[in-house]
Tab-separated table of C-alpha atoms in Angstrom:
chain	number	residue	atom	x	y	z
A	1	UNK	CA	51.863	80.683	-174.124
A	2	UNK	CA	53.989	83.179	-172.207
A	3	UNK	CA	57.592	84.293	-172.532
A	4	UNK	CA	59.734	83.129	-169.632
A	5	UNK	CA	60.642	86.650	-168.509
A	6	UNK	CA	56.980	87.403	-167.791
A	7	UNK	CA	56.908	84.800	-165.036
A	8	UNK	CA	60.515	85.145	-163.861
A	9	UNK	CA	60.297	88.930	-163.494
A	10	UNK	CA	57.014	88.714	-161.577
A	11	UNK	CA	58.424	85.970	-159.328
A	12	UNK	CA	61.634	87.960	-158.803
A	13	UNK	CA	59.614	90.953	-157.642
A	14	UNK	CA	58.188	88.649	-154.945
A	15	UNK	CA	61.620	87.485	-153.805
A	16	UNK	CA	62.137	84.305	-155.859
A	17	UNK	CA	65.676	84.680	-157.151
A	18	UNK	CA	67.269	81.226	-156.832
A	19	UNK	CA	66.345	78.317	-159.108
A	20	UNK	CA	67.591	74.752	-158.988
A	21	UNK	CA	66.545	72.147	-161.500
A	22	UNK	CA	66.975	69.077	-163.649
A	23	UNK	CA	66.581	69.417	-167.447
A	24	UNK	CA	63.311	68.739	-169.273
A	25	UNK	CA	62.436	69.754	-172.827
A	26	UNK	CA	59.255	71.438	-171.565
A	27	UNK	CA	61.380	73.531	-169.180
A	28	UNK	CA	64.187	74.407	-171.607
A	29	UNK	CA	63.103	77.965	-172.507
A	30	UNK	CA	62.352	78.670	-168.859
A	31	UNK	CA	65.676	77.229	-167.686
A	32	UNK	CA	67.650	79.000	-170.433
A	33	UNK	CA	66.203	82.341	-169.405
A	34	UNK	CA	66.913	81.734	-165.699
A	35	UNK	CA	70.515	80.744	-166.460
A	36	UNK	CA	70.991	83.754	-168.761
A	37	UNK	CA	69.544	86.266	-166.306
A	38	UNK	CA	72.066	88.528	-164.517
A	39	UNK	CA	69.651	88.945	-161.594
A	40	UNK	CA	68.856	85.280	-160.913
A	41	UNK	CA	70.909	82.353	-159.650
A	42	UNK	CA	70.532	78.931	-161.265
A	43	UNK	CA	72.005	75.715	-159.838
A	44	UNK	CA	71.853	72.587	-161.954
A	45	UNK	CA	71.060	69.570	-159.761
A	46	UNK	CA	72.082	65.941	-160.301
A	47	UNK	CA	68.585	64.731	-159.426
A	48	UNK	CA	65.180	66.085	-158.466
A	49	UNK	CA	65.548	65.466	-154.728
A	50	UNK	CA	68.772	67.460	-154.757
A	51	UNK	CA	66.980	70.329	-156.515
A	52	UNK	CA	64.341	70.400	-153.756
A	53	UNK	CA	67.006	70.269	-151.030
A	54	UNK	CA	69.069	73.052	-152.644
A	55	UNK	CA	65.970	75.238	-152.889
A	56	UNK	CA	65.058	74.348	-149.299
A	57	UNK	CA	68.504	75.392	-148.094
A	58	UNK	CA	68.193	78.724	-149.879
A	59	UNK	CA	64.771	79.185	-148.301
A	60	UNK	CA	66.251	78.391	-144.896
A	61	UNK	CA	68.766	81.164	-145.548
A	62	UNK	CA	66.061	83.688	-146.373
A	63	UNK	CA	65.943	83.574	-150.177
A	64	UNK	CA	62.889	82.762	-152.248
A	65	UNK	CA	63.701	79.565	-154.129
A	66	UNK	CA	62.240	77.411	-156.897
A	67	UNK	CA	62.895	73.746	-157.707
A	68	UNK	CA	61.937	72.644	-161.217
A	69	UNK	CA	62.038	69.281	-162.939
A	70	UNK	CA	60.171	66.731	-165.043
A	71	UNK	CA	57.342	64.769	-163.443
A	72	UNK	CA	59.078	61.498	-164.325
A	73	UNK	CA	61.548	62.398	-161.557
A	74	UNK	CA	58.914	63.479	-159.049
A	75	UNK	CA	59.465	60.215	-157.198
A	76	UNK	CA	63.092	61.222	-156.565
A	77	UNK	CA	61.802	64.343	-154.814
A	78	UNK	CA	59.274	62.591	-152.542
A	79	UNK	CA	61.659	62.178	-149.598
A	80	UNK	CA	62.679	65.844	-149.202
A	81	UNK	CA	59.145	66.989	-150.037
A	82	UNK	CA	57.569	64.781	-147.361
A	83	UNK	CA	60.255	65.124	-144.708
A	84	UNK	CA	62.586	68.089	-145.175
A	85	UNK	CA	60.241	70.812	-146.449
A	86	UNK	CA	57.266	69.460	-144.486
A	87	UNK	CA	59.046	69.042	-141.153
A	88	UNK	CA	60.903	72.346	-141.183
A	89	UNK	CA	58.160	74.342	-142.935
A	90	UNK	CA	60.304	75.469	-145.844
A	91	UNK	CA	58.013	76.970	-148.521
A	92	UNK	CA	59.734	76.001	-151.761
A	93	UNK	CA	57.976	76.694	-155.069
A	94	UNK	CA	57.914	73.546	-157.215
A	95	UNK	CA	57.578	73.757	-160.998
A	96	UNK	CA	57.010	70.268	-162.364
A	97	UNK	CA	56.339	69.452	-166.005
A	98	UNK	CA	53.383	67.303	-167.025
A	99	UNK	CA	54.808	64.715	-169.401
A	100	UNK	CA	52.187	62.137	-170.358
A	101	UNK	CA	49.366	64.536	-169.506
A	102	UNK	CA	46.016	62.783	-170.112
A	103	UNK	CA	44.465	64.314	-173.208
A	104	UNK	CA	47.653	66.276	-173.863
A	105	UNK	CA	50.445	65.913	-176.375
A	106	UNK	CA	51.470	62.407	-177.413
A	107	UNK	CA	54.436	61.213	-175.398
A	108	UNK	CA	56.783	58.288	-174.770
A	109	UNK	CA	55.412	55.187	-172.975
A	110	UNK	CA	57.497	55.747	-169.840
A	111	UNK	CA	55.498	58.911	-169.129
A	112	UNK	CA	52.030	57.336	-169.291
A	113	UNK	CA	51.605	56.236	-165.661
A	114	UNK	CA	53.276	59.259	-164.067
A	115	UNK	CA	51.269	61.503	-166.375
A	116	UNK	CA	48.048	60.010	-165.000
A	117	UNK	CA	49.052	60.199	-161.333
A	118	UNK	CA	51.035	63.460	-161.117
A	119	UNK	CA	48.188	65.502	-159.576
A	120	UNK	CA	47.264	62.665	-157.203
A	121	UNK	CA	50.869	62.249	-156.109
A	122	UNK	CA	51.135	65.928	-155.253
A	123	UNK	CA	47.838	65.779	-153.382
A	124	UNK	CA	48.964	62.674	-151.478
A	125	UNK	CA	51.948	64.723	-150.248
A	126	UNK	CA	49.598	67.562	-149.172
A	127	UNK	CA	51.136	69.855	-151.778
A	128	UNK	CA	48.488	72.075	-153.356
A	129	UNK	CA	48.940	72.672	-157.065
A	130	UNK	CA	47.717	74.678	-160.028
A	131	UNK	CA	48.545	74.640	-163.700
A	132	UNK	CA	51.523	76.753	-164.646
A	133	UNK	CA	50.141	79.954	-166.218
A	134	UNK	CA	50.147	79.941	-170.002
A	135	UNK	CA	48.645	83.434	-170.416
A	136	UNK	CA	50.222	86.717	-169.317
A	137	UNK	CA	47.184	87.818	-167.351
A	138	UNK	CA	47.272	84.611	-165.267
A	139	UNK	CA	50.830	85.067	-163.971
A	140	UNK	CA	50.175	87.575	-161.170
A	141	UNK	CA	46.988	85.871	-159.843
A	142	UNK	CA	48.817	82.531	-159.828
A	143	UNK	CA	51.724	83.963	-157.868
A	144	UNK	CA	49.223	85.578	-155.471
A	145	UNK	CA	47.844	82.110	-154.681
A	146	UNK	CA	51.355	80.659	-154.323
A	147	UNK	CA	52.540	83.391	-151.990
A	148	UNK	CA	49.396	83.358	-149.859
A	149	UNK	CA	49.717	79.602	-149.322
A	150	UNK	CA	53.403	79.845	-148.451
A	151	UNK	CA	52.885	82.646	-145.939
A	152	UNK	CA	49.953	80.891	-144.278
A	153	UNK	CA	51.358	77.345	-144.186
A	154	UNK	CA	55.136	77.614	-144.582
A	155	UNK	CA	55.021	74.698	-147.001
A	156	UNK	CA	55.583	74.070	-150.745
A	157	UNK	CA	53.236	74.831	-153.613
A	158	UNK	CA	53.467	73.213	-157.055
A	159	UNK	CA	52.832	74.615	-160.520
A	160	UNK	CA	52.331	71.877	-163.117
A	161	UNK	CA	53.585	72.895	-166.567
A	162	UNK	CA	51.979	71.546	-169.742
A	163	UNK	CA	53.817	71.378	-173.050
A	164	UNK	CA	54.308	74.702	-174.878
A	165	UNK	CA	53.410	76.820	-171.845
A	166	UNK	CA	56.535	78.935	-172.370
A	167	UNK	CA	57.861	80.271	-175.677
A	168	UNK	CA	61.284	79.135	-176.858
A	169	UNK	CA	64.245	81.088	-175.557
A	170	UNK	CA	67.942	80.698	-176.400
A	171	UNK	CA	70.627	80.307	-173.763
A	172	UNK	CA	72.910	83.295	-173.321
A	173	UNK	CA	76.129	82.019	-171.764
A	174	UNK	CA	77.247	83.828	-168.625
A	175	UNK	CA	80.908	84.385	-167.813
A	176	UNK	CA	81.662	82.717	-164.487
A	177	UNK	CA	84.541	83.892	-162.314
A	178	UNK	CA	86.261	81.160	-160.287
A	179	UNK	CA	86.123	81.357	-156.491
A	180	UNK	CA	89.134	82.864	-154.790
A	181	UNK	CA	91.840	80.211	-154.651
A	182	UNK	CA	90.013	77.908	-157.067
A	183	UNK	CA	91.868	76.388	-159.987
A	184	UNK	CA	90.340	76.253	-163.448
A	185	UNK	CA	91.028	72.964	-165.257
A	186	UNK	CA	92.424	73.232	-168.772
A	187	UNK	CA	90.128	72.670	-171.718
A	188	UNK	CA	90.168	69.038	-172.806
A	189	UNK	CA	89.451	69.774	-176.469
A	190	UNK	CA	87.165	67.864	-178.764
A	191	UNK	CA	86.328	64.257	-177.830
A	192	UNK	CA	88.243	61.683	-179.860
A	193	UNK	CA	85.258	59.342	-180.138
A	194	UNK	CA	81.604	60.071	-180.845
A	195	UNK	CA	78.706	58.107	-179.352
A	196	UNK	CA	77.937	56.097	-182.475
A	197	UNK	CA	81.565	55.009	-182.899
A	198	UNK	CA	81.743	53.980	-179.243
A	199	UNK	CA	78.527	51.955	-179.533
A	200	UNK	CA	79.740	50.284	-182.725
A	201	UNK	CA	82.981	49.330	-180.972
A	202	UNK	CA	81.070	47.853	-178.042
A	203	UNK	CA	78.765	45.949	-180.376
A	204	UNK	CA	81.702	44.505	-182.285
A	205	UNK	CA	83.565	43.539	-179.100
A	206	UNK	CA	80.557	41.836	-177.493
A	207	UNK	CA	80.768	38.071	-177.317
A	208	UNK	CA	78.060	35.532	-178.044
A	209	UNK	CA	77.000	35.380	-174.374
A	210	UNK	CA	77.217	39.096	-173.659
A	211	UNK	CA	74.180	41.280	-173.012
A	212	UNK	CA	74.149	45.028	-173.745
A	213	UNK	CA	71.927	47.317	-171.697
A	214	UNK	CA	71.645	50.897	-172.975
A	215	UNK	CA	70.545	53.861	-170.895
A	216	UNK	CA	67.491	55.953	-171.764
A	217	UNK	CA	67.679	58.626	-174.467
A	218	UNK	CA	69.954	58.880	-177.487
A	219	UNK	CA	72.199	56.031	-176.326
A	220	UNK	CA	69.463	53.408	-176.473
A	221	UNK	CA	67.979	54.829	-179.659
A	222	UNK	CA	71.323	54.890	-181.439
A	223	UNK	CA	72.266	51.353	-180.361
A	224	UNK	CA	68.931	50.161	-181.761
A	225	UNK	CA	69.531	52.082	-184.997
A	226	UNK	CA	72.960	50.490	-185.400
A	227	UNK	CA	71.290	47.098	-185.276
A	228	UNK	CA	68.460	45.725	-183.132
A	229	UNK	CA	69.670	42.466	-181.599
A	230	UNK	CA	68.057	39.975	-179.219
A	231	UNK	CA	70.853	40.497	-176.671
A	232	UNK	CA	70.219	44.244	-176.374
A	233	UNK	CA	67.808	46.059	-174.040
A	234	UNK	CA	66.972	49.742	-174.417
A	235	UNK	CA	65.838	51.191	-171.096
A	236	UNK	CA	63.248	53.974	-171.246
A	237	UNK	CA	62.915	56.456	-168.390
A	238	UNK	CA	64.415	55.406	-165.043
A	239	UNK	CA	67.414	57.722	-165.433
A	240	UNK	CA	70.418	56.555	-163.454
A	241	UNK	CA	69.103	52.998	-163.018
A	242	UNK	CA	70.888	51.152	-165.831
A	243	UNK	CA	73.843	50.072	-163.651
A	244	UNK	CA	71.511	48.720	-160.960
A	245	UNK	CA	69.435	46.947	-163.594
A	246	UNK	CA	72.619	45.423	-164.972
A	247	UNK	CA	73.761	44.375	-161.494
A	248	UNK	CA	70.499	42.559	-160.805
A	249	UNK	CA	70.607	40.829	-164.193
A	250	UNK	CA	74.242	39.790	-163.712
A	251	UNK	CA	73.397	38.248	-160.341
A	252	UNK	CA	70.414	36.386	-161.764
A	253	UNK	CA	72.240	35.125	-164.872
A	254	UNK	CA	75.945	34.748	-163.989
A	255	UNK	CA	76.602	32.770	-167.182
A	256	UNK	CA	76.281	36.018	-169.138
A	257	UNK	CA	78.550	39.076	-169.106
A	258	UNK	CA	76.353	42.151	-168.710
A	259	UNK	CA	77.557	45.419	-170.249
A	260	UNK	CA	75.714	48.492	-168.948
A	261	UNK	CA	76.101	51.560	-171.180
A	262	UNK	CA	75.307	54.681	-169.165
A	263	UNK	CA	75.302	58.426	-169.776
A	264	UNK	CA	77.183	60.973	-167.707
A	265	UNK	CA	74.114	62.916	-166.552
A	266	UNK	CA	72.131	59.743	-165.828
A	267	UNK	CA	74.980	58.194	-163.842
A	268	UNK	CA	75.389	61.355	-161.753
A	269	UNK	CA	71.753	61.006	-160.659
A	270	UNK	CA	72.580	57.790	-158.776
A	271	UNK	CA	76.354	57.786	-158.505
A	272	UNK	CA	76.322	55.666	-155.352
A	273	UNK	CA	75.471	52.594	-157.424
A	274	UNK	CA	79.133	52.398	-158.455
A	275	UNK	CA	80.056	51.553	-154.859
A	276	UNK	CA	77.398	48.831	-154.829
A	277	UNK	CA	78.537	47.340	-158.135
A	278	UNK	CA	82.143	47.437	-156.945
A	279	UNK	CA	81.291	45.772	-153.643
A	280	UNK	CA	79.189	42.981	-155.183
A	281	UNK	CA	81.531	42.594	-158.187
A	282	UNK	CA	79.470	40.126	-160.269
């Protein structure tokens, strides 16, 4: 296990100073340190493909850039990795976590298949990869390999991060100054309704022919804890897909009202679905 600064400082010395990513528990200490650093830039992305494209744009502009995300979202990054970075020879460093790693830590069922195929998927995209260094003495040699490949090929390299590769690190909030001419919205205060209360209200309001679909994460878990019912489905993985799943179900079974319960971060990953739902209007 290494501390995040060991890798980030070594990468910074080689010109990598912009990071864009999507949250993952394996990445949290690494992400917290990047966000807290006064010498690095971190851009939170709505989905993994956006993270790759943001890093690619920074690379195009002459900055060393890193995209980092969970392997469950690697599929979202396939398009920019096989077209954008490949076509224009933009050498982005990819840090992807290895959820569901064969022989590794026990994990949720939605990570099993991607855990098995993560290395093969990278290889199919002609992206060479190594394990993310978990020992201090491996950091510099690993970055040597990364940099040599990028200089020679002009294309991405991936580091695959196993669980507990990086020691825990707290987030140190940075004060952000608004852009010139930008307005800062007022604080909205504490929410008037917590998640459990909202789910209980939905459950109570649901009719006999209503179906509740809950997005992955705490929402689905909490709805199940409130009361597991036959008319409830708890999606695992597939972040951002609950509205599309609900749309397909509503079209197949119009005699039922389908209620899709999404999360803000998940919905942002595939926000365009709202236009589709609105246009089809089941």
